[in-house]
Amino acid sequence: MMTKSDDDFLDDLFDAARNQVPTVPDDLMARVLNDAHFAQTAPTRAATSSLLAGILDMIGGWPSVGGLAMAGVAGLWFGVAPPAALSTWTAELIGTPVTVDLFGDTNAYFTEALTDG
Amino acid sequence: MTPPTGYWSDAPDGVILLAYAQGDGEAAKVLSARLLPRVLAQATRMLADQAEAEDVAQDAMMRLWKIAPDWRQDEAQVSTWLFRVVANLCTDRLRKRRGVSLDQIAEAVDPQLSAPARMQENARMRALSAALADLPERQAQAVALRHLEGLSNPQIAQIMDISIRSVESLTARGKRALADSLGKHKTALGYDDD
């Protein structure tokens, strides 16, 4: 056993925790993908990677698209190949600004006052 | 699961999430392969319990799928959002744990026995998790994000939606409190006193 000061031994514990890199079990991945399938409200479409690949190849690929331009590229994609049910959604995204509570019901967690800050 | 290769490999998480929201049939596989390992690792480090960590990981990913239709790519990063969700889910779990205190965990580890290294490692991780459970939630989150996930103070400030000064205060106080509570059990956890 090693002789450690309080901070040294705590740093040892932190290091050991950081080294915990669990493998994702197959059944957990299956459950997550199953949840994704049932939560996906839009009709399932074939992968759009080939279409988007063609568009972005013209402008030099993802590394050349930075920051806010990313949203524009996504909008370009939606504009080029929108599914039938997308038109209303894109009108909201590209047209009148819509305020969205990004964090949804996770706000329910922020109940503790910042008195310990 | 082997991560899907090919076109999506350089795409930002948020764009793939938008594709998922529009019904793309491959987006969920790409995002899950990319995000689930880190989400599970974060939960495992805070909770030191495989079953609970898996529950939190699945819950966090479900929240991601549900928020996908409302995701604003130019306002946030998926990784930042997920760090916050997992941290909150973990502190919820820590708060609800009943009956298992740090004293009980430490007493269960007898340093006189030549415990296999793995058992001692597990006991140390459970003790760390129990000590985190005794901290105020914001301190526990800040300490975990800083010292278990290795994030910078600006990153933590963004995740917790607080100032960098608040992060520094929370991590300093939280680390001090952990040293005090765990220090009483150093010998039981396999560390000699000076």
PDB file of N, CA and C in Angstrom, chain B residues 2 22 31-32 37 41 46 54 61 74 88 91 120 146 166 170:
ATOM      1  N   THR B   2     -19.437  -1.980 -34.369  1.00  0.00           N
ATOM      2  CA  THR B   2     -18.460  -1.235 -35.170  1.00  0.00           C
ATOM      3  C   THR B   2     -19.117   0.046 -35.659  1.00  0.00           C
ATOM      4  N   GLN B  22     -35.889  13.886 -39.381  1.00  0.00           N
ATOM      5  CA  GLN B  22     -36.598  13.860 -40.660  1.00  0.00           C
ATOM      6  C   GLN B  22     -36.780  12.454 -41.194  1.00  0.00           C
ATOM      7  N   LEU B  31     -25.399   8.075 -34.643  1.00  0.00           N
ATOM      8  CA  LEU B  31     -25.340   8.850 -33.399  1.00  0.00           C
ATOM      9  C   LEU B  31     -25.127   7.944 -32.196  1.00  0.00           C
ATOM     10  N   SER B  32     -25.787   6.817 -32.162  1.00  0.00           N
ATOM     11  CA  SER B  32     -25.648   5.914 -31.021  1.00  0.00           C
ATOM     12  C   SER B  32     -24.220   5.392 -30.917  1.00  0.00           C
ATOM     13  N   PRO B  37     -21.152   5.380 -26.098  1.00  0.00           N
ATOM     14  CA  PRO B  37     -19.994   5.035 -25.262  1.00  0.00           C
ATOM     15  C   PRO B  37     -19.629   6.126 -24.265  1.00  0.00           C
ATOM     16  N   ALA B  41     -19.944   5.978 -20.221  1.00  0.00           N
ATOM     17  CA  ALA B  41     -18.741   6.181 -19.414  1.00  0.00           C
ATOM     18  C   ALA B  41     -18.974   7.251 -18.349  1.00  0.00           C
ATOM     19  N   MET B  46     -19.725   8.313 -12.420  1.00  0.00           N
ATOM     20  CA  MET B  46     -20.419   8.969 -11.300  1.00  0.00           C
ATOM     21  C   MET B  46     -21.142   7.959 -10.415  1.00  0.00           C
ATOM     22  N   GLU B  54     -26.298   2.029 -17.056  1.00  0.00           N
ATOM     23  CA  GLU B  54     -26.973   1.681 -18.312  1.00  0.00           C
ATOM     24  C   GLU B  54     -28.359   2.311 -18.365  1.00  0.00           C
ATOM     25  N   MET B  61     -30.258   8.995 -23.902  1.00  0.00           N
ATOM     26  CA  MET B  61     -30.397   8.875 -25.354  1.00  0.00           C
ATOM     27  C   MET B  61     -31.866   9.009 -25.761  1.00  0.00           C
ATOM     28  N   ASP B  74     -27.803  25.790 -34.623  1.00  0.00           N
ATOM     29  CA  ASP B  74     -26.944  26.952 -34.431  1.00  0.00           C
ATOM     30  C   ASP B  74     -26.947  27.457 -32.998  1.00  0.00           C
ATOM     31  N   ASN B  88     -27.336  15.540 -14.689  1.00  0.00           N
ATOM     32  CA  ASN B  88     -28.563  15.711 -13.917  1.00  0.00           C
ATOM     33  C   ASN B  88     -29.197  14.363 -13.571  1.00  0.00           C
ATOM     34  N   THR B  91     -27.079  12.799 -10.723  1.00  0.00           N
ATOM     35  CA  THR B  91     -27.281  13.366  -9.389  1.00  0.00           C
ATOM     36  C   THR B  91     -28.682  13.039  -8.878  1.00  0.00           C
ATOM     37  N   GLN B 120     -10.892  -4.346  -4.781  1.00  0.00           N
ATOM     38  CA  GLN B 120     -10.530  -3.091  -4.137  1.00  0.00           C
ATOM     39  C   GLN B 120     -10.845  -1.919  -5.075  1.00  0.00           C
ATOM     40  N   ARG B 146     -15.250  18.001 -13.911  1.00  0.00           N
ATOM     41  CA  ARG B 146     -13.857  18.456 -13.917  1.00  0.00           C
ATOM     42  C   ARG B 146     -12.897  17.292 -13.743  1.00  0.00           C
ATOM     43  N   SER B 166     -18.044  30.548 -10.779  1.00  0.00           N
ATOM     44  CA  SER B 166     -18.876  29.610 -10.010  1.00  0.00           C
ATOM     45  C   SER B 166     -18.348  28.181 -10.151  1.00  0.00           C
ATOM     46  N   LEU B 170     -17.256  25.869  -7.074  1.00  0.00           N
ATOM     47  CA  LEU B 170     -17.908  24.570  -6.845  1.00  0.00           C
ATOM     48  C   LEU B 170     -16.886  23.430  -6.846  1.00  0.00           C
TER      49      LEU B 170
END
